CSV table of C-alpha atoms in Angstrom, one decimal:
chain,number,residue,atom,x,y,z
A,470,MET,CA,153.7,103.7,55.3
A,471,PRO,CA,152.6,103.6,58.8
A,472,PRO,CA,152.0,100.3,60.4
A,473,ALA,CA,148.2,99.3,61.2
A,474,PHE,CA,148.9,99.8,64.8
A,475,SER,CA,151.8,102.0,65.7
A,476,ASP,CA,153.3,103.4,69.3
A,477,GLN,CA,151.8,107.0,69.6
A,478,GLY,CA,153.8,107.8,73.3
A,479,SER,CA,155.2,105.3,75.0
A,480,GLU,CA,157.3,101.8,74.5
A,481,THR,CA,155.6,98.5,73.9
A,482,SER,CA,155.3,97.1,77.1
A,483,ALA,CA,154.1,93.7,78.8
A,484,PRO,CA,152.1,95.1,82.3
A,485,SER,CA,152.0,92.8,85.2
A,486,GLY,CA,148.4,93.2,85.0
A,487,ALA,CA,145.7,95.3,86.6
A,488,ARG,CA,144.7,95.1,90.3
A,489,GLY,CA,141.3,94.8,91.9
A,490,SER,CA,139.6,93.7,95.2
A,491,ALA,CA,136.3,92.4,93.5
A,492,GLU,CA,135.0,91.6,90.4
A,493,HIS,CA,132.4,93.7,88.7
A,494,ALA,CA,129.2,92.8,86.7
A,495,ALA,CA,130.5,92.4,82.9
A,496,ALA,CA,129.5,95.5,81.1
A,497,GLY,CA,128.3,93.4,77.9
A,498,ALA,CA,124.9,93.1,79.8
A,499,ARG,CA,124.9,96.8,79.6
A,500,ALA,CA,126.0,97.4,76.2
A,501,ARG,CA,123.7,98.4,73.3
A,502,PRO,CA,123.5,95.7,70.4
A,503,ALA,CA,124.3,97.0,67.0
A,504,PRO,CA,121.2,97.6,64.6
A,505,THR,CA,121.8,94.8,61.7
A,506,HIS,CA,123.4,97.4,59.5
A,507,PRO,CA,125.8,99.8,62.1
A,508,GLN,CA,125.8,103.0,61.7
A,509,SER,CA,128.7,104.1,63.7
A,510,PRO,CA,131.4,103.8,61.9
A,511,ASN,CA,130.5,103.5,58.6
A,512,PRO,CA,131.6,99.8,57.4
A,513,ALA,CA,132.2,100.9,53.8
A,514,ARG,CA,134.7,103.4,54.5
A,515,PRO,CA,138.4,102.4,56.4
A,516,TYR,CA,138.8,104.1,60.0
A,517,VAL,CA,141.6,103.9,62.8
A,518,LEU,CA,141.1,103.5,66.2
A,519,GLU,CA,143.5,105.7,68.0
A,520,GLY,CA,144.8,106.0,71.4
A,521,ALA,CA,143.9,102.7,73.0
A,522,ASP,CA,146.4,100.2,74.4
A,523,VAL,CA,146.2,97.7,71.9
A,524,VAL,CA,147.6,94.2,73.1
A,525,LEU,CA,149.6,92.3,70.4
A,526,PRO,CA,151.4,89.1,70.1
A,527,THR,CA,154.8,91.4,70.7
A,528,GLY,CA,153.3,92.7,73.8
A,529,THR,CA,151.3,95.7,74.8
A,530,ALA,CA,151.7,99.1,72.1
A,531,LYS,CA,150.7,102.0,74.2
A,532,ASN,CA,148.7,104.9,72.5
A,533,ALA,CA,148.2,102.7,69.7
A,534,ARG,CA,146.5,103.1,66.1
A,535,LEU,CA,144.7,100.3,64.8
A,536,THR,CA,143.1,100.4,61.3
A,537,ILE,CA,139.8,98.5,60.1
A,538,ASP,CA,139.2,98.0,56.7
A,539,GLY,CA,136.2,96.6,55.8
A,540,THR,CA,136.5,92.8,57.4
A,541,LYS,CA,140.0,93.2,57.9
A,542,ILE,CA,142.7,94.7,60.1
A,543,THR,CA,145.0,96.4,57.4
A,544,GLU,CA,148.5,97.6,57.3
A,545,GLY,CA,148.7,101.5,56.7
A,546,ILE,CA,146.3,104.4,57.3
A,547,PRO,CA,144.2,105.0,54.0
A,548,GLU,CA,144.0,108.4,53.1
A,549,ASN,CA,140.2,108.5,53.3
A,550,ALA,CA,140.4,106.8,56.7
A,551,ARG,CA,138.2,108.3,59.6
A,552,THR,CA,140.0,108.7,63.0
A,553,ILE,CA,138.3,107.6,66.1
A,554,ASP,CA,140.0,108.4,69.8
A,555,VAL,CA,139.4,105.7,71.8
A,556,ARG,CA,141.7,106.8,74.4
A,557,GLY,CA,141.3,105.1,77.9
A,558,HIS,CA,140.4,101.9,76.4
A,559,TRP,CA,142.1,98.5,75.9
A,560,ILE,CA,141.9,96.5,72.5
A,561,VAL,CA,142.2,92.9,72.4
A,562,PRO,CA,141.8,90.2,69.9
A,563,GLY,CA,138.3,88.7,69.9
A,564,PHE,CA,137.8,85.7,72.2
A,565,VAL,CA,137.8,82.2,71.5
A,566,ASP,CA,136.0,79.8,73.0
A,567,LEU,CA,136.7,75.8,72.4
A,568,HIS,CA,134.2,74.4,74.8
A,569,ASN,CA,130.4,76.1,74.9
A,570,HIS,CA,127.2,74.6,75.2
A,571,GLY,CA,125.0,77.4,74.8
A,572,GLY,CA,123.8,80.3,76.4
A,573,GLY,CA,120.7,83.2,76.4
A,574,GLY,CA,118.4,80.5,77.5
A,575,ALA,CA,119.4,78.5,74.2
A,576,SER,CA,121.1,75.0,73.9
A,577,PHE,CA,123.4,73.7,71.8
A,578,THR,CA,122.8,70.2,72.3
A,579,SER,CA,119.4,70.3,71.5
A,580,GLY,CA,118.0,73.5,70.6
A,581,THR,CA,116.9,74.4,66.7
A,582,VAL,CA,118.9,76.5,64.4
A,583,ASP,CA,117.2,79.4,65.8
A,584,GLU,CA,117.6,78.4,69.2
A,585,VAL,CA,121.4,78.1,68.4
A,586,LEU,CA,121.8,81.3,66.7
A,587,THR,CA,120.2,82.7,69.8
A,588,GLY,CA,123.1,80.9,71.7
A,589,ILE,CA,125.5,82.2,69.6
A,590,ARG,CA,124.5,85.6,69.7
A,591,THR,CA,124.4,86.1,73.2
A,592,HIS,CA,127.8,85.2,73.5
A,593,ARG,CA,128.9,87.0,70.7
A,594,LEU,CA,127.4,89.8,72.9
A,595,HIS,CA,129.9,89.1,75.2
A,596,GLY,CA,133.2,89.4,73.0
A,597,THR,CA,133.2,85.7,71.8
A,598,THR,CA,133.8,86.3,68.2
A,599,THR,CA,134.6,82.5,67.7
A,600,LEU,CA,132.9,79.9,69.0
A,601,VAL,CA,133.0,75.7,69.1
A,602,ALA,CA,129.8,74.2,69.8
A,603,SER,CA,129.8,71.3,72.2
A,604,THR,CA,127.3,68.6,72.7
A,605,VAL,CA,126.7,66.3,75.6
A,606,THR,CA,126.4,62.9,75.7
A,607,ASP,CA,123.1,61.2,74.0
A,608,ASP,CA,122.4,57.9,72.0
A,609,MET,CA,124.7,57.9,69.1
A,610,ASP,CA,122.0,58.6,66.5
A,611,GLY,CA,120.8,61.6,68.3
A,612,LEU,CA,124.6,63.0,68.4
A,613,ALA,CA,124.8,62.2,64.6
A,614,HIS,CA,121.4,64.4,64.1
A,615,ARG,CA,122.8,67.0,66.0
A,616,ALA,CA,126.4,67.0,63.9
A,617,GLY,CA,124.4,67.2,61.0
A,618,LEU,CA,122.9,70.3,62.1
A,619,LEU,CA,125.6,71.9,64.0
A,620,SER,CA,127.7,71.2,60.7
A,621,GLU,CA,125.8,73.5,58.7
A,622,LEU,CA,126.2,76.3,60.8
A,623,ALA,CA,129.7,75.7,60.6
A,624,GLU,CA,129.6,75.8,57.0
A,625,GLN,CA,128.1,79.2,57.2
A,626,GLY,CA,130.6,80.6,59.4
A,627,ASP,CA,128.3,80.8,62.7
A,628,ILE,CA,130.4,78.3,64.5
A,629,ALA,CA,134.3,77.4,64.2
A,630,GLY,CA,133.3,73.5,64.4
A,631,ILE,CA,131.9,70.9,66.7
A,632,HIS,CA,133.3,69.7,69.9
A,633,PHE,CA,131.8,65.9,71.3
A,634,GLU,CA,131.8,65.9,74.8
A,635,GLY,CA,130.7,62.3,75.5
A,636,PRO,CA,129.7,59.6,75.2
A,637,PHE,CA,132.8,57.8,75.2
A,638,ILE,CA,133.6,59.2,79.0
A,639,SER,CA,133.8,57.4,82.3
A,640,PRO,CA,131.0,56.4,84.5
A,641,CYS,CA,133.3,57.4,87.4
A,642,ARG,CA,133.8,60.9,86.3
A,643,LYS,CA,130.2,61.6,84.8
A,644,GLY,CA,129.8,64.7,86.1
A,645,ALA,CA,126.6,66.2,84.2
A,646,HIS,CA,126.2,63.5,81.7
A,647,SER,CA,123.7,60.8,81.6
A,648,GLU,CA,125.4,57.5,82.7
A,649,ALA,CA,123.1,55.4,81.0
A,650,LEU,CA,124.1,56.5,77.8
A,651,LEU,CA,127.8,56.0,78.2
A,652,ARG,CA,129.9,54.0,76.1
A,653,ASP,CA,133.6,52.8,75.4
A,654,PRO,CA,135.1,54.8,72.9
A,655,ASP,CA,135.0,52.1,69.9
A,656,PRO,CA,137.0,53.9,66.8
A,657,ALA,CA,133.9,52.7,64.1
A,658,GLU,CA,131.7,54.7,66.8
A,659,VAL,CA,133.9,57.9,66.9
A,660,ARG,CA,134.2,57.4,62.9
A,661,LYS,CA,130.6,57.3,62.9
A,662,LEU,CA,130.4,60.9,64.7
A,663,ILE,CA,133.7,62.2,62.4
A,664,ASP,CA,131.5,61.3,58.8
A,665,ALA,CA,128.2,62.8,60.6
A,666,ALA,CA,130.1,66.6,61.2
A,667,ARG,CA,131.1,66.1,57.6
A,668,GLY,CA,134.5,67.7,57.9
A,669,ARG,CA,133.2,70.1,60.8
A,670,ALA,CA,134.6,67.9,64.0
A,671,ALA,CA,136.9,70.0,65.8
A,672,MET,CA,137.3,68.1,69.0
A,673,VAL,CA,136.2,64.7,70.8
A,674,THR,CA,136.5,64.7,74.3
A,675,LEU,CA,137.2,60.8,75.7
A,676,ALA,CA,138.1,58.9,78.7
A,677,THR,CA,141.4,56.9,76.9
A,678,GLU,CA,141.8,54.5,79.2
A,679,LEU,CA,138.4,52.7,78.5
A,680,PRO,CA,138.7,50.1,75.9
A,681,GLY,CA,139.4,51.6,72.4
A,682,GLY,CA,140.4,54.6,73.8
A,683,LEU,CA,144.3,54.6,72.4
A,684,ASP,CA,143.0,53.5,69.0
A,685,SER,CA,140.4,56.3,69.2
A,686,VAL,CA,143.0,59.0,69.8
A,687,ARG,CA,145.0,57.9,67.0
A,688,LEU,CA,141.9,57.8,64.7
A,689,LEU,CA,141.1,61.2,65.6
A,690,ALA,CA,144.5,62.5,64.9
A,691,GLU,CA,144.8,60.8,61.6
A,692,HIS,CA,141.6,63.0,60.5
A,693,GLY,CA,142.5,66.2,62.0
A,694,VAL,CA,140.5,66.4,64.8
A,695,ILE,CA,141.6,67.1,68.3
A,696,ALA,CA,141.9,64.3,71.0
A,697,ALA,CA,141.0,65.8,74.2
A,698,ILE,CA,141.3,63.6,77.3
A,699,GLY,CA,138.6,64.3,80.2
A,700,HIS,CA,135.8,63.0,82.2
A,701,THR,CA,138.3,60.5,83.1
A,702,ASP,CA,139.7,58.3,85.5
A,703,ALA,CA,143.1,57.5,84.1
A,704,THR,CA,146.3,56.8,86.1
A,705,TYR,CA,149.4,59.1,85.2
A,706,GLU,CA,150.7,56.2,83.0
A,707,GLN,CA,147.8,55.9,81.2
A,708,THR,CA,147.5,59.7,80.5
A,709,VAL,CA,151.3,59.4,79.0
A,710,GLN,CA,150.1,56.8,76.8
A,711,ALA,CA,147.4,58.7,75.4
A,712,ILE,CA,149.6,61.6,74.7
A,713,ASP,CA,152.0,59.4,72.9
A,714,ALA,CA,149.1,58.6,70.9
A,715,GLY,CA,148.0,61.9,70.0
A,716,ALA,CA,145.7,63.7,72.5
A,717,THR,CA,146.5,67.6,72.7
A,718,VAL,CA,144.2,68.8,75.0
A,719,ALA,CA,142.9,68.7,78.7
A,720,THR,CA,139.3,69.1,78.7
A,721,HIS,CA,138.6,71.3,81.8
A,722,LEU,CA,142.1,70.9,83.6
A,723,PHE,CA,141.3,69.1,87.3
A,724,ASN,CA,137.5,68.9,87.2
A,725,ALA,CA,136.1,65.3,86.2
A,726,MET,CA,139.6,63.6,86.9
A,727,PRO,CA,141.1,62.4,89.9
A,728,PRO,CA,142.6,64.6,92.1
A,729,LEU,CA,146.3,65.4,92.1
A,730,GLY,CA,148.3,62.6,94.5
A,731,HIS,CA,151.8,62.6,95.9
A,732,ARG,CA,151.8,58.7,95.3
A,733,ASP,CA,149.4,58.4,92.6
A,734,PRO,CA,149.7,61.6,90.5
A,735,GLY,CA,146.8,60.6,88.4
A,736,PRO,CA,146.4,62.5,84.9
A,737,ILE,CA,146.8,66.0,86.0
A,738,ALA,CA,150.4,65.7,86.4
A,739,ALA,CA,150.6,64.1,83.2
A,740,LEU,CA,148.8,67.1,81.3
A,741,LEU,CA,150.4,69.8,83.1
A,742,GLU,CA,153.9,68.6,82.5
A,743,ASP,CA,153.6,67.6,79.0
A,744,GLU,CA,154.1,70.6,76.4
A,745,ARG,CA,152.3,68.7,73.6
A,746,ILE,CA,149.3,69.6,75.9
A,747,THR,CA,147.1,72.5,76.0
A,748,VAL,CA,144.9,72.5,79.0
A,749,GLU,CA,141.0,73.9,79.3
A,750,LEU,CA,140.5,76.3,82.5
A,751,ILE,CA,137.2,77.2,83.5
A,752,ASN,CA,137.4,80.5,85.4
A,753,ASP,CA,134.2,81.6,86.7
A,754,GLY,CA,135.2,81.2,90.7
A,755,THR,CA,133.4,78.0,91.2
A,756,HIS,CA,135.1,75.3,88.9
A,757,LEU,CA,138.6,76.4,89.9
A,758,HIS,CA,140.1,77.7,93.4
A,759,PRO,CA,142.5,80.6,92.5
A,760,ALA,CA,145.4,78.6,93.4
A,761,ALA,CA,144.6,75.7,91.1
A,762,LEU,CA,144.5,78.4,88.4
A,763,GLN,CA,148.0,79.6,89.1
A,764,LEU,CA,149.3,76.1,89.4
A,765,ALA,CA,148.6,75.4,85.9
A,766,PHE,CA,149.7,78.6,84.6
A,767,ARG,CA,153.0,78.0,86.5
A,768,HIS,CA,153.5,74.6,85.1
A,769,ALA,CA,152.0,74.6,81.3
A,770,GLY,CA,152.9,78.3,81.2
A,771,ALA,CA,150.9,80.9,79.2
A,772,ASP,CA,151.1,79.4,75.5
A,773,ARG,CA,149.4,76.2,77.1
A,774,VAL,CA,146.2,77.6,78.7
A,775,ALA,CA,143.2,77.9,76.9
A,776,PHE,CA,140.4,79.6,79.0
A,777,ILE,CA,137.0,78.1,78.1
A,778,THR,CA,133.2,78.9,79.4
A,779,ASP,CA,132.1,75.3,79.1
A,780,ALA,CA,128.7,77.5,78.8
A,781,MET,CA,125.1,76.1,79.3
A,782,ASP,CA,122.2,77.9,78.2
A,783,ALA,CA,121.8,80.0,81.3
A,784,ALA,CA,124.7,81.9,80.4
A,785,GLY,CA,124.1,85.3,79.8
A,786,PHE,CA,119.9,84.3,80.8
A,787,GLY,CA,119.5,83.8,84.5
A,788,ASP,CA,119.0,81.6,87.4
A,789,GLY,CA,115.9,79.2,87.0
A,790,ARG,CA,115.5,75.5,85.5
A,791,TYR,CA,117.3,74.2,82.5
A,792,THR,CA,117.8,70.7,80.7
A,793,LEU,CA,121.8,69.6,79.5
A,794,GLY,CA,120.8,66.7,77.5
A,795,PRO,CA,118.2,64.5,79.2
A,796,LEU,CA,119.4,65.5,82.9
A,797,ALA,CA,117.5,68.4,84.9
A,798,VAL,CA,119.6,71.3,85.8
A,799,GLU,CA,119.0,74.1,88.6
A,800,VAL,CA,120.8,77.4,88.2
A,801,VAL,CA,121.0,79.3,91.6
A,802,ASP,CA,123.3,82.3,92.2
A,803,GLY,CA,124.7,81.8,88.9
A,804,VAL,CA,125.8,78.2,89.4
A,805,ALA,CA,124.5,75.5,87.5
A,806,ARG,CA,124.1,71.9,89.1
A,807,LEU,CA,122.3,68.6,88.4
A,808,VAL,CA,118.8,68.6,90.6
A,809,GLU,CA,119.5,65.1,91.1
A,810,GLY,CA,123.0,64.3,92.5
A,811,GLY,CA,124.2,68.3,92.7
A,812,SER,CA,126.8,68.0,90.6
A,813,ILE,CA,128.2,71.1,88.7
A,814,ALA,CA,126.6,71.1,85.3
A,815,GLY,CA,128.9,73.2,83.2
A,816,SER,CA,128.8,77.1,83.5
A,817,THR,CA,127.2,80.7,83.1
A,818,LEU,CA,130.1,82.1,82.3
A,819,THR,CA,130.8,84.2,79.6
A,820,GLN,CA,134.2,85.2,78.3
A,821,ASP,CA,134.5,89.1,79.3
A,822,ARG,CA,134.2,88.0,83.2
A,823,ALA,CA,136.7,85.2,82.6
A,824,PHE,CA,139.1,87.7,81.0
A,825,LYS,CA,138.2,90.4,83.8
A,826,ARG,CA,138.7,88.1,86.8
A,827,ALA,CA,141.9,86.8,85.1
A,828,VAL,CA,143.2,90.4,84.9
A,829,THR,CA,141.8,91.6,88.0
A,830,LEU,CA,141.0,89.1,91.1
A,831,ASP,CA,144.1,86.5,89.4
A,832,ARG,CA,146.4,89.2,88.7
A,833,LEU,CA,147.7,87.8,85.5
A,834,PRO,CA,149.4,90.1,83.1
A,835,VAL,CA,146.9,90.9,80.4
A,836,GLU,CA,149.1,89.6,77.8
A,837,ASP,CA,148.5,86.2,79.5
A,838,ALA,CA,144.9,86.5,79.5
A,839,VAL,CA,145.1,87.3,75.9
A,840,ALA,CA,146.7,84.3,75.1
A,841,ALA,CA,144.5,82.1,77.0
A,842,LEU,CA,141.4,83.8,75.6
A,843,CYS,CA,142.1,84.5,71.8
A,844,SER,CA,145.4,83.0,70.5
A,845,ASN,CA,146.4,79.8,72.1
A,846,PRO,CA,142.5,78.4,71.4
A,847,ALA,CA,143.2,79.7,67.7
A,848,LYS,CA,146.5,78.0,67.1
A,849,LEU,CA,144.9,74.8,68.7
A,850,LEU,CA,141.9,74.9,66.1
A,851,GLY,CA,144.1,75.8,63.3
A,852,LEU,CA,142.8,79.5,62.7
A,853,TYR,CA,145.3,81.8,64.0
A,854,ASP,CA,146.1,83.0,60.1
A,855,ARG,CA,142.6,84.6,60.4
A,856,VAL,CA,141.6,85.1,64.3
A,857,GLY,CA,143.2,85.3,67.3
A,858,SER,CA,145.5,88.3,67.0
A,859,LEU,CA,145.5,91.8,65.8
A,860,ASP,CA,147.8,91.5,63.2
A,861,PRO,CA,147.6,93.0,59.7
A,862,GLY,CA,145.8,90.8,57.1
A,863,LYS,CA,143.4,89.2,59.8
A,864,ASP,CA,139.8,89.0,60.4
A,865,ALA,CA,138.5,92.5,62.1
A,866,ASP,CA,137.5,91.0,65.2
A,867,LEU,CA,138.4,92.8,68.3
A,868,VAL,CA,137.0,93.6,72.1
A,869,LEU,CA,137.0,97.1,73.5
A,870,LEU,CA,137.7,97.6,77.2
A,871,ASP,CA,137.4,100.0,79.5
A,872,ALA,CA,140.3,101.2,81.6
A,873,HIS,CA,138.4,98.9,84.4
A,874,PHE,CA,138.2,96.1,81.6
A,875,ASP,CA,134.8,96.3,81.1
A,876,LEU,CA,133.4,95.3,77.7
A,877,LYS,CA,132.5,98.5,75.9
A,878,GLY,CA,132.3,97.2,72.4
A,879,VAL,CA,132.6,94.0,70.0
A,880,LEU,CA,133.6,93.9,66.5
A,881,ARG,CA,133.6,90.7,64.5
A,882,LYS,CA,134.8,90.8,60.8
A,883,GLY,CA,134.3,94.4,60.7
A,884,GLU,CA,130.7,94.8,61.8
A,885,TRP,CA,130.0,96.0,65.3
A,886,VAL,CA,128.1,93.4,67.5
A,887,VAL,CA,128.1,95.5,70.4
A,888,ASP,CA,128.3,99.2,69.1
A,889,PRO,CA,130.5,101.4,71.4
A,890,GLN,CA,128.7,104.3,69.8
A,891,LEU,CA,132.1,106.0,68.9
A,892,GLY,CA,132.0,110.1,68.0
């Protein structure tokens, strides 16, 4: 029986990545959202996407086939399957975003259920089929209440979990967090947030050098919650201690932490060198110089990088005035900054733009970009048995891109979120 994806022409290859001189606008903004019950193709009938370059864990299969049956990628081609020609396109797994505060004019940090769903929908239109909703610093009661609301959405399958970014962070590296609400990472209070999330806490960002930091890391590790080092003023030695205690993620590496120094290497060197750490990167052209991104890939390797958006309300929406937690934010030319002080306040990034930038401007191999946007974050979340690659048996989550890496279609659990209107 033929496999779910098969090479019809050339051998499986790992191309060095596309070249380009400028980043084009995201095609997701131009693509038409599918109706509630998409008509093309009929979800009740299996179908084969044929002729695309399909990015697999083993490399890129040229001129390949991918079979969709209901909500799953399947092995073989059923007799009643419909064949759809997608030559000239790329098929990659649906994007997985570990760190996202909102979009579409809606906030995950303060919005109603309907507003949170609007933000989720916005990012799905840009290829993010699995998303962790991130909070920002608030008082403990406010965060516990927010955790209750978000945990219901996680139970329904709308989000993959909750990421608490703050309040357990350093006032020296607070970024767009309210200093008045910051606190040391008391393990009892960390446990309060875990309990409020009802088993849906995915990650907590901490400045692990603060009093209680290492004990909080151990507590998180014991409860199966990712301990992320971020918004930190830690030394190299303190960071090593936190990794040994169980921390496994660097929250937006390079941002909100001391710079790399030749006598005082700080957290960056420790986070890059340790194979236990996955490093988040915000690839929007604002948060990182391209050389910093290349440095991270060279030293951590493609299997330890996770591209995140760190998006706030303006992602997929536009310039204007917003709030991030209690703080006022102004977005100008797509860059979000605090009105008071001017600190960068999250991003307006969507993952389709991060992907295109990676393979065109940054000239990363397509497979490396897929690892950073799909498989690595899925593995970190413990979801790789369902999402993060195009293997048979996994959820039918995929992104269809044209030859220029512009988004043309988004499939989530077998349903077209962005319908490419294929034949």
